[in-house]
């Protein structure tokens, strides 16, 4: 039996099968509809190699012998469609898919908008249009200025473990809309980045092994709750980014794996499909229908949930056909190389599509490879992202900071090398969840020395991070010196704020964030070489760095002179070359007593002298405490 063509337009079928249906979620899945004057639900699913597909659910006892929906394939398109009269919102359902050999499988809807709470796995008929948005001002603002010239402070959050009342007692979206948003605003962040919130069966996968790409996880409540959370962020001036996993998917039986009994969303060649490092399957980017599925999913989160951008996970594993694979699984492309040509095409198409409809979006590549031009436009051969995570900077800096200060002089290049390539891409400097799990220790516990010295090192490190070119991302807990590694099964150790050093660290981070946002020189020219200028890069023996951050030529963008002392030696007088004559005001001192520092005497203002130094015509003398950072700004225009 053939399904009525009224259910799906021929244009949609053509575009879907050619990889050009960019809002496929409006066609596929379960949608409330009317047909011949009767209300019900329209079901549409792609299963080209299935012998038969039925819809089963709580409305027919999960028994396909009692058919409520007459599902049939539309011609030879591979798309099945049908209408369930009398069905409505809240109905639980799955597709019963009979493979070519007759084996029957129960599958969740790839386009399902809501899933049952795990361990149950059925899809739920849901409308996503109930919530009344209040972010019109947010949506219409900020489009006239490129993101490169704006401050960006991202707070990375795993919603389950930010706060917990007990094991698996998660905050719901509505409660987070109050508590999390207030907290982030109070600390001065500009964005929240959510670890994946697409539906996933295992809590401890953190969302990186998904089964429901169009369903916000039910762990934290219904979809309207997530919409409220994002709306509340926008109302407080906070952007929301989603960690998006488009490279691979979960193998659970109810998910995409062997969806119609054959490799459908995955490649038929197991060497291409398998991700042995993660126990997942890679998407087959060579299938146009998979492109329609993924490109539509990117737009779905921007359309329906008003997400402001995507952090695309594991780009390096997508573009390298043999990423972390044994020799027995190695393959090459049609030119004999190891670049995944189809994945590269997908990434370019992804960015072109997102920026076509949402030109103000943020598209960030989590890419640990040296692949060039990740943030260059596609029309010049780039991948088209507007930001890339700077994993090289992160690795070098953590290696340096983990070194005892007594031995740092021999590793000086670790903190200076990044400036050789800092402007080759548009970078985000990530201090993410990946760096505080699996035995890597927390940010605070990576620092050498006794407890007070760990805090001094961390304040210094965060200060250098904030003044280094590039936008910023910090994982939750790092802002108050979480001592233990991130525990994904428990809330952050908020009780630590009862202790002075942790409370002081939180106050320091609030001040550091405010300082960053207040002074345009620290972010206005992040992507331009002229935005950074070394004063003294070569003082390895004293573990000292001095440099200047430059904004544009306006008075509000006057340069910031930065002094970093990575040693245990304090200097009552330290001379620094400066380009401008006049007075310099102290903007920030990490060694303040209020931040947990020594509180040693520090002038709030110093005057330059006509003593040339470091290639500059003038110089200033300032005290420099041990393991500290100071920021100074000239009063001159």
Coordinates of C-alpha atoms in Angstrom, one line a residue:
X1 CA 0.0 0.0 0.0
X2 CA 1.2 3.5 -0.8
X3 CA 0.9 6.4 1.5
X4 CA -1.1 9.4 0.4
X5 CA 1.2 12.1 -1.1
X6 CA -0.7 14.7 0.9
X7 CA 1.1 13.6 4.0
X8 CA 4.5 14.7 2.7
X9 CA 5.1 17.1 -0.2
X10 CA 7.1 15.9 -3.2
X11 CA 9.4 19.0 -2.7
X12 CA 10.3 17.9 0.8
X13 CA 10.9 14.3 -0.3
X14 CA 13.2 15.5 -3.1
X15 CA 15.1 17.9 -0.8
X16 CA 15.5 15.3 1.9
X17 CA 16.9 12.7 -0.4
X18 CA 19.4 15.2 -1.9
X19 CA 20.7 16.5 1.4
X20 CA 18.9 19.9 1.1
X21 CA 16.0 19.7 3.5
X22 CA 17.3 22.0 6.1
X23 CA 14.2 21.9 8.4
X24 CA 13.4 18.3 8.0
X25 CA 12.0 18.2 11.6
X26 CA 8.9 20.1 10.3
X27 CA 8.2 17.1 8.0
X28 CA 9.6 14.1 9.8
X29 CA 8.7 12.8 13.2
X30 CA 5.3 12.9 14.9
X31 CA 3.2 16.1 14.4
X32 CA -0.2 17.1 15.6
X33 CA -2.4 17.4 12.4
X34 CA -5.8 17.3 10.9
X35 CA -6.9 15.1 8.1
X36 CA -10.3 15.0 6.5
X37 CA -11.7 17.0 9.4
X38 CA -10.3 14.6 12.1
X39 CA -7.5 15.5 14.6
X40 CA -4.6 13.1 15.0
X41 CA -0.9 12.7 14.6
X42 CA 1.0 12.5 11.3
X43 CA 4.0 10.1 11.5
X44 CA 6.9 10.3 8.9
X45 CA 10.1 8.2 9.1
X46 CA 13.0 7.3 6.8
X47 CA 13.5 3.5 6.6
X48 CA 14.3 2.7 2.9
X49 CA 15.4 -1.0 3.5
X50 CA 12.6 -1.9 5.8
X51 CA 10.0 -4.6 4.7
X52 CA 7.4 -3.0 6.9
X53 CA 7.1 -0.2 9.5
X54 CA 4.3 0.2 12.0
X55 CA 3.6 2.6 14.8
X56 CA 3.1 1.1 18.2
X57 CA 2.5 2.7 21.6
X58 CA 0.4 3.0 24.7
X59 CA -2.6 3.6 22.4
X60 CA -2.6 0.1 21.0
X61 CA -0.9 -1.9 23.7
X62 CA 2.4 -1.8 21.9
X63 CA 0.9 -4.4 19.5
X64 CA 1.1 -3.7 15.8
X65 CA -1.8 -6.2 15.2
X66 CA -4.0 -3.4 16.5
X67 CA -3.2 -0.7 14.0
X68 CA -4.1 2.9 14.7
X69 CA -1.7 4.3 12.0
X70 CA -1.6 3.0 8.5
X71 CA 2.0 3.6 7.8
X72 CA 3.2 3.0 4.2
X73 CA 6.1 3.9 2.0
X74 CA 5.8 6.8 -0.4
X75 CA 6.8 5.4 -3.7
X76 CA 10.4 4.4 -3.8
X77 CA 11.6 7.4 -1.7
X78 CA 12.5 5.3 1.4
X79 CA 10.1 7.5 3.4
X80 CA 7.2 6.0 5.3
X81 CA 4.2 8.1 6.3
X82 CA 0.8 7.7 8.0
X83 CA -1.9 9.3 10.0
X84 CA -3.1 8.3 13.5
X85 CA -6.7 9.6 14.0
X86 CA -7.6 10.4 17.5
X87 CA -4.1 10.4 18.8
X88 CA -2.8 13.5 20.6
X89 CA -0.1 15.1 22.6
X90 CA 1.4 12.9 25.3
X91 CA 1.0 9.6 23.4
X92 CA 4.0 7.3 23.8
X93 CA 5.2 5.5 20.7
X94 CA 7.9 3.7 18.8
X95 CA 8.4 2.5 15.3
X96 CA 8.2 -1.3 14.9
X97 CA 10.6 -1.8 12.0
X98 CA 10.7 -5.1 10.1
X99 CA 14.1 -5.5 8.3
X100 CA 14.5 -7.0 4.9
X101 CA 14.8 -10.5 6.4
X102 CA 11.7 -10.0 8.6
X103 CA 13.3 -9.4 11.9
X104 CA 11.4 -6.8 14.0
X105 CA 12.9 -4.1 16.0
X106 CA 11.4 -1.4 18.2
X107 CA 13.0 2.0 17.5
X108 CA 12.6 5.4 19.0
X109 CA 11.7 8.2 16.6
X110 CA 14.9 9.8 15.2
X111 CA 13.0 13.1 14.9
X112 CA 11.1 12.6 18.2
X113 CA 10.7 15.9 20.2
X114 CA 10.5 14.3 23.6
X115 CA 11.6 11.0 25.2
X116 CA 10.5 9.1 28.2
X117 CA 12.7 9.4 31.3
X118 CA 15.5 6.8 31.2
X119 CA 15.6 3.8 31.5
X120 CA 12.4 4.0 29.4
X121 CA 13.0 4.8 25.8
X122 CA 9.7 5.5 24.0
X123 CA 9.2 8.8 22.1
X124 CA 6.4 11.1 23.2
X125 CA 4.1 13.1 20.8
X126 CA 4.9 16.7 21.8
X127 CA 4.3 20.1 20.4
X128 CA 7.1 22.6 21.0
X129 CA 5.0 25.7 20.4
X130 CA 3.4 26.1 23.7
X131 CA 6.0 28.3 25.3
X132 CA 5.6 32.1 24.9
X133 CA 9.0 33.6 24.3
X134 CA 10.0 37.0 25.8
X135 CA 13.4 37.4 24.1
X136 CA 12.5 39.5 21.1
X137 CA 14.9 42.3 22.2
X138 CA 17.7 39.8 22.5
X139 CA 17.0 38.3 19.1
X140 CA 17.0 41.7 17.4
X141 CA 20.1 43.1 19.2
X142 CA 23.8 42.6 18.7
X143 CA 23.7 41.8 15.0
X144 CA 25.5 44.9 13.9
X145 CA 28.8 44.1 15.5
X146 CA 30.9 41.0 14.8
X147 CA 31.5 38.7 17.8
X148 CA 35.2 39.1 17.4
X149 CA 35.0 42.6 18.7
X150 CA 32.9 41.7 21.7
X151 CA 33.9 40.3 25.1
X152 CA 33.2 36.5 25.5
X153 CA 33.3 34.7 28.9
X154 CA 31.7 31.3 28.6
X155 CA 30.7 29.3 31.7
X156 CA 30.6 25.6 30.7
X157 CA 27.9 23.7 32.6
X158 CA 26.9 20.1 33.1
X159 CA 23.3 20.6 34.3
X160 CA 23.1 17.3 36.2
X161 CA 26.0 18.0 38.5
X162 CA 26.1 21.8 38.9
X163 CA 23.9 21.3 41.9
X164 CA 22.3 18.1 43.2
X165 CA 20.0 17.4 46.2
X166 CA 21.1 13.8 46.3
X167 CA 22.0 10.9 43.9
X168 CA 20.2 11.4 40.6
X169 CA 18.1 14.2 42.2
X170 CA 18.7 16.8 39.5
X171 CA 17.6 20.4 39.3
X172 CA 14.8 20.8 36.8
X173 CA 15.1 23.3 34.0
X174 CA 12.7 25.7 35.7
X175 CA 14.8 25.8 38.9
X176 CA 18.0 26.2 37.0
X177 CA 16.4 29.1 35.2
X178 CA 16.5 30.9 38.5
X179 CA 19.5 29.6 40.3
X180 CA 22.0 29.1 37.5
X181 CA 21.1 32.3 35.6
X182 CA 21.4 34.4 38.8
X183 CA 24.8 32.8 39.6
X184 CA 26.2 33.3 36.1
X185 CA 25.0 36.9 35.8
X186 CA 26.4 37.7 39.3
X187 CA 29.9 36.5 38.2
X188 CA 29.9 38.5 34.9
X189 CA 29.8 35.8 32.3
X190 CA 28.5 36.5 28.9
X191 CA 27.5 33.0 27.8
X192 CA 26.6 29.6 29.2
X193 CA 27.7 26.5 27.3
X194 CA 25.6 23.4 28.1
X195 CA 27.2 20.0 27.8
X196 CA 25.0 17.9 25.4
X197 CA 21.3 17.9 26.4
X198 CA 20.1 15.8 23.6
X199 CA 18.5 12.6 24.9
X200 CA 20.9 10.0 26.0
X201 CA 20.5 6.7 27.9
X202 CA 23.5 6.8 30.3
X203 CA 23.9 9.6 32.8
X204 CA 27.7 9.2 32.9
X205 CA 28.1 9.7 29.1
X206 CA 27.5 13.4 29.9
X207 CA 25.3 13.5 26.8
X208 CA 28.1 12.6 24.3
X209 CA 26.4 9.3 23.3
X210 CA 23.0 10.4 22.2
X211 CA 19.9 8.5 20.9
X212 CA 17.5 11.4 20.6
X213 CA 18.9 14.3 18.5
X214 CA 15.7 16.3 18.5
X215 CA 14.7 15.6 22.1
X216 CA 16.0 17.7 25.0
X217 CA 16.7 15.2 27.7
X218 CA 13.8 14.5 30.1
X219 CA 16.1 14.3 33.1
X220 CA 15.5 17.9 33.8
X221 CA 11.8 18.1 32.9
X222 CA 9.7 18.9 29.8
X223 CA 10.8 20.9 26.8
X224 CA 9.1 24.1 27.9
X225 CA 11.4 24.1 30.9
X226 CA 14.5 24.3 28.7
X227 CA 12.8 27.0 26.6
X228 CA 12.2 29.0 29.9
X229 CA 15.8 28.5 30.9
X230 CA 17.1 29.9 27.6
X231 CA 14.6 32.7 27.6
X232 CA 15.6 33.7 31.1
X233 CA 19.3 33.7 30.0
X234 CA 18.4 36.0 27.2
X235 CA 16.4 38.3 29.4
X236 CA 19.5 38.7 31.6
X237 CA 21.9 39.3 28.7
X238 CA 23.4 35.8 28.6
X239 CA 23.9 33.9 25.4
X240 CA 23.4 30.1 25.4
X241 CA 25.6 27.7 23.5
X242 CA 25.0 24.0 23.0
X243 CA 27.7 21.3 22.9
X244 CA 26.6 19.5 19.8
X245 CA 27.7 15.9 18.9
X246 CA 27.3 15.4 15.2
X247 CA 30.2 13.1 14.6
X248 CA 29.0 9.8 16.2
X249 CA 26.0 8.3 17.9
X250 CA 25.1 5.7 20.6
X251 CA 24.7 2.0 19.7
X252 CA 21.7 1.3 22.0
X253 CA 19.2 -0.9 20.2
X254 CA 16.4 1.7 20.3
X255 CA 18.5 4.3 18.6
X256 CA 19.9 5.0 15.1
X257 CA 22.1 1.9 14.9
X258 CA 20.9 -0.5 12.1
X259 CA 17.7 1.5 12.1
X260 CA 15.9 -0.4 9.3
X261 CA 18.0 -3.5 9.8
X262 CA 20.8 -2.2 7.6
X263 CA 23.5 0.4 8.2
X264 CA 21.5 3.5 7.6
X265 CA 22.8 6.4 9.6
X266 CA 26.2 4.7 9.8
X267 CA 28.6 3.6 7.1
X268 CA 28.3 0.0 5.8
X269 CA 32.0 -0.4 6.1
X270 CA 32.6 -1.2 9.8
X271 CA 36.1 0.3 9.6
X272 CA 34.5 3.7 8.7
X273 CA 31.5 3.3 11.1
X274 CA 33.1 2.2 14.3
X275 CA 34.5 4.6 16.9
X276 CA 36.4 2.1 19.0
X277 CA 37.7 4.7 21.5
X278 CA 34.1 5.7 22.5
X279 CA 32.1 2.6 21.6
X280 CA 30.0 4.5 19.2
X281 CA 29.2 4.7 15.5
X282 CA 30.2 7.5 13.1
X283 CA 27.5 9.1 10.9
X284 CA 27.8 8.3 7.2
X285 CA 28.3 11.8 5.8
X286 CA 28.2 10.4 2.3
X287 CA 24.4 9.9 2.5
X288 CA 22.4 13.0 1.6
X289 CA 19.6 11.9 3.9
X290 CA 22.0 11.9 6.8
X291 CA 23.1 15.4 5.8
X292 CA 19.4 16.5 5.9
X293 CA 19.0 15.0 9.3
X294 CA 22.1 16.7 10.8
X295 CA 21.8 20.1 9.1
X296 CA 18.2 20.2 10.1
X297 CA 19.2 19.3 13.7
X298 CA 21.6 22.2 13.9
X299 CA 18.9 24.7 12.7
X300 CA 16.3 23.0 15.0
X301 CA 18.1 24.1 18.2
X302 CA 18.5 27.6 16.9
X303 CA 14.9 27.7 15.6
X304 CA 12.9 26.1 18.3
X305 CA 15.0 26.6 21.4
X306 CA 16.7 29.9 20.4
X307 CA 20.1 28.6 21.0
X308 CA 22.8 31.1 20.1
X309 CA 25.4 28.8 18.7
X310 CA 26.9 25.3 18.7
X311 CA 30.2 24.0 20.0
X312 CA 30.8 21.1 17.5
X313 CA 32.4 18.2 19.4
X314 CA 35.3 16.1 18.3
X315 CA 36.0 17.7 14.9
X316 CA 39.5 16.1 14.8
X317 CA 37.9 12.6 14.9
X318 CA 35.5 13.6 12.1
X319 CA 38.0 14.8 9.6
X320 CA 40.6 12.1 10.2
X321 CA 39.4 8.7 8.9
X322 CA 41.8 6.8 11.2
X323 CA 41.5 8.9 14.3
X324 CA 42.4 6.6 17.3
X325 CA 41.8 3.5 15.2
X326 CA 44.1 0.4 15.2
X327 CA 46.0 -0.5 12.0
X328 CA 43.4 -3.2 11.1
X329 CA 40.8 -0.5 10.7
X330 CA 42.8 2.0 8.7
X331 CA 41.2 3.2 5.4
X332 CA 42.0 5.9 2.9
X333 CA 40.0 8.3 0.8
X334 CA 39.7 8.2 -3.0
X335 CA 42.9 10.1 -3.3
X336 CA 44.9 7.8 -1.0
X337 CA 44.8 10.3 1.9
X338 CA 43.3 10.0 5.3
X339 CA 41.2 13.1 5.4
X340 CA 37.5 12.3 5.5
X341 CA 36.4 14.2 2.4
X342 CA 32.7 13.7 3.1
X343 CA 33.0 14.9 6.7
X344 CA 34.8 18.0 5.5
X345 CA 32.1 18.7 3.0
X346 CA 29.5 18.3 5.8
X347 CA 31.3 20.7 8.1
X348 CA 31.5 23.3 5.4
X349 CA 27.9 22.8 4.5
X350 CA 26.9 23.0 8.2
X351 CA 28.5 26.4 8.7
X352 CA 27.2 27.7 5.4
X353 CA 23.7 26.6 6.3
X354 CA 23.7 28.0 9.9
X355 CA 25.2 31.3 8.8
X356 CA 22.7 31.6 6.0
X357 CA 19.8 31.5 8.4
X358 CA 21.5 32.8 11.5
X359 CA 24.4 35.0 10.5
X360 CA 25.0 36.2 14.1
X361 CA 25.5 32.6 15.4
X362 CA 28.6 31.3 17.1
X363 CA 30.0 28.1 15.6
X364 CA 32.9 26.7 17.5
X365 CA 35.1 23.8 16.5
X366 CA 36.5 21.6 19.3
X367 CA 39.4 20.6 17.2
X368 CA 42.7 19.2 18.5
X369 CA 44.2 18.7 15.1
X370 CA 46.5 21.1 13.1
X371 CA 44.0 21.2 10.2
X372 CA 44.4 24.7 8.7
X373 CA 41.8 27.4 8.1
X374 CA 39.2 26.0 10.5
X375 CA 37.9 29.6 11.0
X376 CA 38.3 30.8 7.5
X377 CA 35.3 31.2 5.1
X378 CA 34.4 28.2 3.0
X379 CA 34.7 30.3 -0.2
X380 CA 38.5 30.4 0.4
X381 CA 38.7 26.8 1.3
X382 CA 38.2 27.0 5.1
X383 CA 35.8 25.1 7.2
X384 CA 33.7 28.2 7.9
X385 CA 33.6 28.1 11.7
X386 CA 33.9 31.5 13.5
X387 CA 35.9 30.0 16.4
X388 CA 38.2 27.2 17.2
X389 CA 39.2 25.9 20.6
X390 CA 42.9 26.5 21.2
X391 CA 43.9 23.1 22.6
X392 CA 47.6 23.8 22.0
X393 CA 47.6 26.8 24.3
X394 CA 45.7 24.9 26.9
X395 CA 48.1 21.9 26.9
X396 CA 51.2 24.1 27.0
X397 CA 49.9 26.3 29.8
X398 CA 48.8 23.4 32.0
X399 CA 52.2 21.7 31.6
X400 CA 53.9 25.0 32.6
X401 CA 51.6 25.7 35.5
X402 CA 52.0 22.1 36.9
X403 CA 55.8 22.7 37.0
X404 CA 57.2 23.7 40.3
X405 CA 58.1 27.4 40.1
X406 CA 61.7 26.6 40.9
X407 CA 62.0 24.8 37.5
X408 CA 59.8 27.0 35.3
X409 CA 62.7 29.0 33.9
X410 CA 63.7 26.0 31.7
X411 CA 60.1 25.7 30.3
X412 CA 59.6 29.4 29.5
X413 CA 58.7 28.7 25.9
X414 CA 55.5 26.9 26.9
X415 CA 53.9 30.2 27.9
X416 CA 55.1 32.2 25.0
X417 CA 54.9 29.8 22.0
X418 CA 51.1 30.3 21.5
X419 CA 51.7 33.9 20.3
X420 CA 53.4 32.5 17.2
X421 CA 50.0 31.2 16.0
X422 CA 47.5 33.1 18.1
X423 CA 46.1 35.0 15.1
X424 CA 46.1 32.1 12.6
X425 CA 42.6 31.3 13.7
X426 CA 39.9 32.9 15.8
X427 CA 40.4 31.2 19.1
X428 CA 38.6 30.3 22.3
X429 CA 40.9 29.5 25.2
X430 CA 39.2 26.5 26.9
X431 CA 39.6 25.3 30.4
X432 CA 36.9 22.7 30.0
X433 CA 35.5 19.6 31.7
X434 CA 37.9 17.4 29.8
X435 CA 40.8 18.8 31.8
X436 CA 39.4 18.0 35.3
X437 CA 38.4 14.4 35.0
X438 CA 39.9 10.9 34.5
X439 CA 42.8 11.5 36.9
X440 CA 43.8 14.9 35.5
X441 CA 42.9 16.6 38.8
X442 CA 41.0 19.9 39.3
X443 CA 42.5 23.2 38.1
X444 CA 43.4 24.1 41.7
X445 CA 45.0 20.7 42.5
X446 CA 47.1 20.9 39.3
X447 CA 48.9 23.8 40.8
X448 CA 52.1 23.1 42.8
X449 CA 52.9 24.0 46.3
X450 CA 51.0 24.1 49.6
X451 CA 47.4 25.1 49.8
X452 CA 47.8 29.0 49.8
X453 CA 50.4 28.7 47.0
X454 CA 48.1 26.7 44.9
X455 CA 45.6 29.5 45.0
X456 CA 48.3 32.1 44.2
X457 CA 49.3 30.0 41.2
X458 CA 45.7 29.6 40.1
X459 CA 44.9 33.4 40.4
X460 CA 48.0 34.0 38.3
X461 CA 47.1 31.4 35.7
X462 CA 43.5 32.8 35.4
X463 CA 44.9 36.3 35.0
X464 CA 47.2 35.3 32.2
X465 CA 44.4 33.4 30.6
X466 CA 42.2 36.4 30.7
X467 CA 44.8 38.8 29.2
X468 CA 46.0 36.4 26.5
X469 CA 44.4 36.9 23.1
X470 CA 41.3 34.8 22.6
X471 CA 37.8 34.4 24.0
X472 CA 37.5 32.5 27.3
X473 CA 35.7 29.3 28.6
X474 CA 35.8 27.9 32.1
X475 CA 34.2 24.8 33.4
X476 CA 32.0 25.0 36.4
X477 CA 33.7 24.8 39.8
X478 CA 36.9 26.3 38.5
X479 CA 35.7 29.7 39.6
X480 CA 35.9 28.9 43.3
X481 CA 38.8 26.4 43.3
X482 CA 37.0 23.1 43.3
X483 CA 39.7 20.9 44.8
X484 CA 38.5 17.4 43.8
X485 CA 38.1 16.4 40.2
X486 CA 34.7 16.9 38.7
X487 CA 32.4 14.2 39.9
X488 CA 29.6 13.8 37.3
X489 CA 27.5 11.8 39.8
X490 CA 27.4 14.5 42.5
X491 CA 27.0 18.2 42.7
X492 CA 29.9 20.7 42.9
X493 CA 31.5 21.0 46.4
X494 CA 29.7 24.3 47.2
X495 CA 30.5 23.8 50.9
X496 CA 34.1 24.8 50.1
X497 CA 32.8 28.4 50.0
X498 CA 32.7 28.3 53.8
X499 CA 36.5 28.4 53.7
X500 CA 38.2 31.8 53.2
X501 CA 40.6 30.8 50.3
X502 CA 37.8 29.4 48.2
X503 CA 35.5 32.3 49.0
X504 CA 38.3 34.7 48.1
X505 CA 38.9 32.9 44.8
X506 CA 35.3 33.4 43.9
X507 CA 35.5 37.1 44.6
X508 CA 38.7 37.2 42.5
X509 CA 37.0 35.6 39.6
X510 CA 34.1 38.0 39.8
X511 CA 36.6 40.9 39.8
X512 CA 38.6 39.4 37.0
X513 CA 35.5 38.9 34.8
X514 CA 34.4 42.4 35.5
X515 CA 37.8 43.8 34.6
X516 CA 37.9 41.8 31.4
X517 CA 34.5 43.1 30.3
X518 CA 35.2 46.7 31.4
X519 CA 38.4 47.2 29.4
X520 CA 38.0 46.8 25.6
X521 CA 41.7 46.4 25.1
X522 CA 41.4 42.9 26.6
X523 CA 39.0 41.7 23.9
X524 CA 38.4 44.2 21.2
X525 CA 41.3 43.1 18.9
X526 CA 41.6 39.5 20.0
X527 CA 41.8 38.3 16.4
X528 CA 44.3 40.9 15.2
X529 CA 48.1 40.9 15.7
X530 CA 48.1 44.5 16.6
X531 CA 45.9 43.7 19.6
X532 CA 49.0 42.2 21.4
X533 CA 52.5 43.5 21.9
X534 CA 55.3 42.0 23.9
X535 CA 57.2 44.2 26.2
X536 CA 59.6 41.6 27.5
X537 CA 59.2 38.0 26.4
X538 CA 62.7 36.8 27.2
X539 CA 63.0 37.0 30.9
X540 CA 63.0 33.3 31.5
X541 CA 65.5 33.5 34.4
X542 CA 63.1 35.4 36.5
X543 CA 60.0 33.7 35.1
X544 CA 58.6 37.1 34.2
X545 CA 56.4 38.1 31.3
X546 CA 55.3 41.7 30.4
X547 CA 53.1 42.6 27.5
X548 CA 50.5 45.1 26.4
X549 CA 47.0 44.5 25.1
X550 CA 45.7 47.0 22.6
X551 CA 42.1 47.9 21.6
X552 CA 41.1 50.4 18.9
X553 CA 42.1 54.0 19.0
X554 CA 39.2 55.2 21.2
X555 CA 39.9 56.6 24.6
X556 CA 37.9 53.8 26.3
X557 CA 40.3 51.3 24.6
X558 CA 43.5 52.5 26.0
X559 CA 46.2 49.8 26.3
X560 CA 46.6 47.5 29.3
X561 CA 50.1 46.7 30.5
X562 CA 50.3 43.3 32.1
X563 CA 53.0 42.0 34.5
X564 CA 53.1 38.3 35.2
X565 CA 55.5 36.8 37.8
X566 CA 55.5 33.0 37.7
X567 CA 58.2 32.7 40.3
X568 CA 58.3 32.6 44.1
X569 CA 60.5 35.6 44.2
X570 CA 58.9 39.0 45.0
X571 CA 60.4 42.3 43.7
X572 CA 59.9 45.5 45.6
X573 CA 60.9 47.4 42.4
X574 CA 60.6 46.1 38.9
X575 CA 61.1 48.3 35.9
X576 CA 59.0 47.9 32.7
X577 CA 59.3 49.7 29.4
X578 CA 56.1 51.6 28.3
X579 CA 55.2 53.4 25.1
X580 CA 53.3 56.3 26.7
X581 CA 54.4 59.0 29.2
X582 CA 52.3 59.9 32.2
X583 CA 50.6 58.1 35.0
X584 CA 49.5 54.5 35.1
X585 CA 46.7 53.3 37.3
X586 CA 46.5 49.8 38.9
X587 CA 43.6 48.0 37.3
X588 CA 44.0 44.6 39.0
X589 CA 46.3 42.9 41.5
X590 CA 45.9 39.2 42.1
X591 CA 47.9 39.4 45.3
X592 CA 45.2 41.6 47.1
X593 CA 44.4 40.3 50.6
X594 CA 40.7 40.3 49.6
X595 CA 41.5 37.7 47.0
X596 CA 43.5 35.5 49.4
X597 CA 46.9 37.0 48.5
X598 CA 49.6 38.4 50.8
X599 CA 48.2 41.9 50.7
X600 CA 51.6 43.4 50.3
X601 CA 51.7 47.2 49.7
X602 CA 51.0 48.2 46.2
X603 CA 50.6 51.7 44.8
X604 CA 47.4 52.5 43.0
X605 CA 49.2 54.8 40.6
X606 CA 52.7 55.2 39.3
X607 CA 54.3 57.8 36.9
X608 CA 56.6 57.0 34.0
X609 CA 60.1 58.3 33.6
X610 CA 62.2 59.1 30.6
X611 CA 64.2 56.0 31.0
X612 CA 64.0 53.9 27.8
X613 CA 63.7 50.1 28.3
X614 CA 62.5 47.1 26.3
X615 CA 62.5 49.1 23.1
X616 CA 60.1 51.7 24.6
X617 CA 60.9 55.4 25.2
X618 CA 59.6 55.4 28.8
X619 CA 59.4 53.1 31.7
X620 CA 57.6 52.6 35.0
X621 CA 58.7 51.0 38.3
X622 CA 56.2 48.8 40.1
X623 CA 56.4 46.3 43.0
X624 CA 55.7 42.7 41.9
X625 CA 54.6 40.1 44.5
X626 CA 55.5 36.5 44.0
X627 CA 53.2 34.3 41.9
X628 CA 51.1 37.3 40.9
X629 CA 49.7 39.3 38.0
X630 CA 49.1 43.0 37.8
X631 CA 47.3 45.1 35.1
X632 CA 48.1 48.8 34.6
X633 CA 46.4 51.3 32.3
X634 CA 47.8 54.6 31.2
X635 CA 45.8 57.8 31.9
X636 CA 46.9 59.3 28.6
X637 CA 44.8 59.3 25.5

